[in-house]
XYZ file of C-alpha atoms in Angstrom:
323
model
C 0.000 0.000 0.000
C 1.570 3.249 -1.075
C 1.407 6.807 0.076
C 2.102 9.925 -1.996
C 5.183 11.896 -1.094
C 3.000 14.170 1.022
C 5.729 15.087 3.491
C 7.970 16.391 0.710
C 6.431 19.826 0.402
C 7.600 22.193 -2.288
C 4.363 23.684 -0.961
C 4.970 25.863 -1.968
C 5.881 23.609 -3.680
C 3.545 21.027 -2.912
C 4.782 18.184 -5.041
C 8.310 18.200 -4.221
C 8.525 17.653 -0.877
C 7.149 18.889 -1.430
C 9.474 19.694 0.249
C 8.714 22.610 -0.328
C 6.089 22.696 4.654
C 7.675 24.913 3.744
C 5.990 27.717 1.837
C 6.943 28.769 -1.674
C 7.942 32.189 -0.344
C 10.547 30.739 2.041
C 11.901 27.715 0.209
C 11.945 28.601 -3.488
C 12.589 32.356 -3.686
C 15.893 34.116 -4.129
C 16.394 37.153 -1.944
C 17.664 40.605 -2.898
C 19.131 42.554 0.044
C 17.611 45.828 -1.188
C 14.227 44.489 -2.218
C 10.889 44.848 -0.515
C 9.958 41.158 -0.498
C 11.218 37.683 -1.181
C 10.106 36.967 -4.736
C 12.569 39.283 -6.501
C 15.714 38.788 -8.468
C 18.857 39.336 -6.378
C 21.515 41.740 -7.459
C 19.769 43.249 -10.477
C 20.971 46.741 -11.316
C 18.595 49.670 -11.224
C 18.589 53.430 -11.478
C 18.622 55.436 -8.235
C 15.183 55.362 -6.636
C 13.489 56.454 -3.447
C 14.094 54.349 -0.380
C 12.288 51.035 -0.596
C 9.780 49.822 1.957
C 11.240 47.350 4.435
C 8.033 45.377 5.032
C 5.845 43.268 2.773
C 2.888 40.961 3.350
C 1.561 38.297 1.014
C -1.180 35.746 0.569
C -1.070 32.787 -1.791
C -2.820 29.557 -2.653
C -2.427 26.614 -4.952
C -3.471 23.147 -6.033
C -1.418 20.015 -6.776
C -3.333 17.392 -8.798
C -1.535 14.037 -8.916
C -1.731 11.820 -12.017
C -4.452 9.235 -11.410
C -4.750 10.317 -7.786
C -6.117 12.972 -5.425
C -5.542 16.732 -5.568
C -3.825 18.546 -2.721
C -4.296 22.237 -2.015
C -2.770 24.916 0.191
C -3.348 28.463 1.429
C -0.608 30.623 2.984
C 0.004 34.076 4.445
C 3.417 35.616 5.151
C 5.058 38.724 6.597
C 8.546 39.730 5.406
C 11.056 42.218 6.914
C 14.273 43.309 5.228
C 17.282 43.844 7.539
C 20.087 45.240 5.397
C 21.475 42.306 3.417
C 19.381 39.834 5.423
C 15.682 39.178 5.919
C 13.359 37.488 8.371
C 9.966 36.080 7.476
C 7.098 34.392 9.282
C 4.306 32.488 7.589
C 1.233 30.403 8.298
C 0.209 27.547 6.011
C -2.800 25.276 5.673
C -2.251 22.206 3.503
C -4.692 19.415 2.651
C -3.576 16.058 1.243
C -5.044 12.585 0.812
C -3.386 9.227 1.466
C -4.729 6.464 -0.783
C -4.282 2.833 0.323
C -5.974 0.347 -1.955
C -9.697 1.175 -1.939
C -9.458 3.385 1.169
C -8.373 7.016 1.548
C -7.561 9.271 4.492
C -7.470 13.067 4.224
C -5.019 15.045 6.367
C -5.151 18.762 7.140
C -1.867 20.405 8.130
C -1.621 23.723 9.988
C 2.017 24.866 9.971
C 3.851 27.965 11.201
C 7.281 28.777 9.755
C 10.102 31.188 10.603
C 12.645 31.923 7.889
C 15.980 33.754 7.737
C 18.417 34.420 4.926
C 19.853 37.005 2.608
C 22.063 37.927 -0.326
C 25.706 38.359 0.625
C 27.722 39.691 -2.326
C 25.903 37.376 -4.736
C 25.766 34.365 -2.405
C 22.147 33.596 -1.487
C 21.076 31.794 1.682
C 17.618 30.689 2.862
C 16.822 28.787 6.050
C 13.562 27.896 7.795
C 12.107 25.975 10.712
C 8.483 24.788 10.874
C 6.175 23.489 13.568
C 2.561 22.458 13.160
C -0.222 19.964 13.605
C -1.623 17.313 11.286
C -5.298 16.351 11.770
C -6.648 13.106 10.306
C -10.027 13.180 8.591
C -12.499 10.334 8.212
C -11.399 7.072 6.626
C -13.318 6.691 3.367
C -14.306 3.439 1.681
C -16.271 2.840 -1.553
C -19.330 2.093 0.597
C -19.013 4.897 3.164
C -16.726 6.439 5.782
C -15.893 6.268 9.491
C -13.702 8.182 11.985
C -10.350 6.813 13.099
C -10.346 4.244 15.896
C -6.758 5.219 16.716
C -5.103 8.617 17.062
C -6.754 11.609 15.396
C -3.689 13.754 14.729
C 0.070 14.155 14.885
C 2.695 16.861 15.407
C 4.525 18.123 12.325
C 8.115 19.436 12.378
C 10.350 20.535 9.538
C 13.549 22.456 8.783
C 15.658 23.221 5.745
C 18.478 25.214 4.211
C 19.247 26.396 0.669
C 22.518 27.940 -0.525
C 23.586 29.173 -3.939
C 25.247 31.770 -6.121
C 23.697 34.371 -8.436
C 25.414 35.086 -11.778
C 24.556 38.027 -14.055
C 24.505 36.787 -17.662
C 23.534 40.224 -18.931
C 21.883 43.458 -17.803
C 18.492 41.741 -17.493
C 19.329 38.009 -17.281
C 20.335 36.131 -14.103
C 21.287 32.507 -13.483
C 21.183 31.044 -9.948
C 22.249 27.476 -9.094
C 21.359 26.327 -5.552
C 21.620 23.231 -3.404
C 19.206 22.447 -0.579
C 18.414 19.925 2.129
C 15.188 19.588 4.117
C 13.787 17.365 6.870
C 10.143 16.774 7.784
C 8.499 14.440 10.291
C 4.882 13.490 10.819
C 2.699 10.368 10.904
C 0.390 8.646 8.442
C -2.836 6.997 9.558
C -3.150 3.381 8.400
C -6.680 1.945 8.683
C -5.773 -1.600 9.695
C -7.435 -4.044 12.107
C -9.678 -3.223 15.040
C -7.561 -0.175 15.960
C -6.049 2.025 13.265
C -2.264 2.396 13.148
C -0.223 5.591 12.725
C 3.242 5.085 11.241
C 6.208 7.394 11.762
C 7.375 9.051 8.517
C 10.739 10.856 8.829
C 11.629 12.337 5.442
C 14.912 13.779 4.171
C 14.916 15.566 0.813
C 17.879 17.050 -1.076
C 17.757 19.058 -4.305
C 20.041 20.710 -6.859
C 18.278 23.541 -8.707
C 19.068 25.857 -11.586
C 16.970 29.000 -11.994
C 17.036 31.495 -14.899
C 15.265 34.865 -14.521
C 14.651 37.620 -17.036
C 13.665 41.202 -16.255
C 11.720 42.965 -19.030
C 13.376 46.138 -20.267
C 11.982 49.625 -20.446
C 10.470 51.795 -17.767
C 7.365 51.331 -15.696
C 6.990 48.921 -12.877
C 9.153 46.270 -14.534
C 12.245 48.476 -14.281
C 12.421 48.168 -10.467
C 12.855 44.355 -10.391
C 9.344 43.598 -9.231
C 8.306 42.337 -12.664
C 10.185 39.294 -13.981
C 9.761 35.939 -15.713
C 11.715 32.800 -14.915
C 12.145 29.089 -15.470
C 13.864 26.405 -13.432
C 14.908 22.765 -13.418
C 15.836 20.557 -10.466
C 16.978 17.071 -9.534
C 15.693 15.736 -6.197
C 16.246 12.737 -3.905
C 14.279 11.545 -0.878
C 14.705 8.668 1.541
C 10.897 8.443 1.871
C 9.380 9.280 -1.495
C 6.729 6.676 -0.752
C 6.152 4.105 1.984
C 4.562 0.682 2.074
C 2.927 -1.334 4.806
C 5.137 -4.423 5.001
C 5.129 -7.590 7.045
C 5.258 -7.267 10.823
C 8.630 -6.032 11.987
C 10.130 -5.958 8.471
C 12.431 -3.329 7.047
C 12.474 -1.858 3.589
C 14.164 -4.191 1.130
C 14.414 -1.275 -1.273
C 16.824 0.513 1.036
C 14.373 2.358 3.285
C 14.160 2.216 7.059
C 11.318 0.913 9.167
C 9.406 3.712 10.877
C 8.221 3.552 14.464
C 4.472 3.065 14.833
C 1.555 3.748 17.106
C -0.758 0.760 16.887
C -3.237 -1.146 18.997
C -0.669 -2.084 21.637
C -0.481 -5.737 20.564
C 2.524 -7.739 19.443
C 1.611 -7.472 15.744
C 2.199 -3.863 14.668
C 2.704 -3.416 10.897
C 5.930 -1.754 9.786
C 6.166 1.237 7.460
C 8.759 0.525 4.759
C 10.309 3.715 3.400
C 11.274 3.739 -0.279
C 13.899 6.177 -1.554
C 13.615 7.749 -4.998
C 15.151 10.318 -7.343
C 13.124 12.485 -9.720
C 13.214 15.747 -11.678
C 11.134 18.899 -11.578
C 10.583 21.711 -14.073
C 8.957 25.031 -13.274
C 7.966 28.444 -14.612
C 7.323 31.470 -12.414
C 6.487 35.157 -12.766
C 5.963 38.354 -10.799
C 3.979 41.248 -12.307
C 3.796 44.672 -10.654
C 0.285 46.120 -10.906
C 1.006 49.245 -8.821
C 4.026 50.756 -7.040
C 3.270 48.665 -3.924
C 1.355 45.620 -5.207
C 2.326 42.713 -7.389
C 0.838 39.408 -8.544
C 2.986 36.263 -8.275
C 2.372 32.877 -9.839
C 4.019 29.641 -10.847
C 3.594 26.184 -12.325
C 5.793 23.176 -11.428
C 5.737 19.598 -12.708
C 7.489 16.519 -11.293
C 8.952 13.886 -13.623
C 9.684 10.283 -12.642
C 8.301 10.354 -9.072
C 7.566 6.828 -7.833
C 4.372 7.835 -6.009
C 2.966 9.527 -9.129
C 3.800 12.791 -10.844
C 1.985 15.958 -9.854
C 1.501 19.460 -11.260
C 1.522 22.344 -8.782
C -0.228 25.602 -9.740
C 0.042 28.611 -7.413
C -0.923 32.280 -7.398
C -0.567 35.067 -4.848
C -0.566 38.778 -4.062
C 2.174 40.717 -2.250
C 2.034 44.279 -0.947
C 4.967 46.316 0.310
C 4.690 49.037 2.933
């Protein structure tokens, strides 16, 4: 019985794990030390301008339909403060995903708070975050109906990650940024088995190598101050827990994964969660469009390729206002 890689949040990115509990604003963006928010291109040149606002606030949402499977969705809000070359950011995220096991499914709702820190230091870009939240299990659904869990009804969620890279100017309006990242997330998955449902421990490590190319339109107007840009990206990812199976009692993953600890019915026969590692690719396109001096629209589309639990397409859109 398989689970989707629901702990790998690129939730922003939602399909990558993704990684991404991690909101798109914290995990995926590159930071400019003089900018008013996170989704800007670092280091781009500009004409002298009035002092920029140091605060920005944003809201965003997205969906992540999985091929032949359920659709996840998220909603997020964030507050960003620039501190010279560095920044701090706090965010709140709600994420909904569904675990499918044979002819049964269990929906989980995650509420996650995240604190992020990073900056642009002479072209070197750094992003870090730490997350803490709660996962609530919904009803267990069968083809003939549904019922509440007979075991636990929720689980803590913890996560942390770091991304580091270098920004290169290929021209006056073109920027290339390779980055490497590592992230950890831990939660539980509810397994509807036996007289008392089991919750398996799901520790998940995810690493990624990304390459991002951004273009700033020329001319005047709002696009000239780096708040309007278009970009594309490609990434290679690895996870030790891209999917997990319910194996025989006390078994470990023959595919190289580790057996997770479980909360079961207290008997001697507690099923083991077998963690399966995987590598896959991701492609993305993203944009930011200034609609006024203090407001911009942000959006993106990402697609996984070769993910063992099933490929997914993540579509997101948001608004950000500086002040």
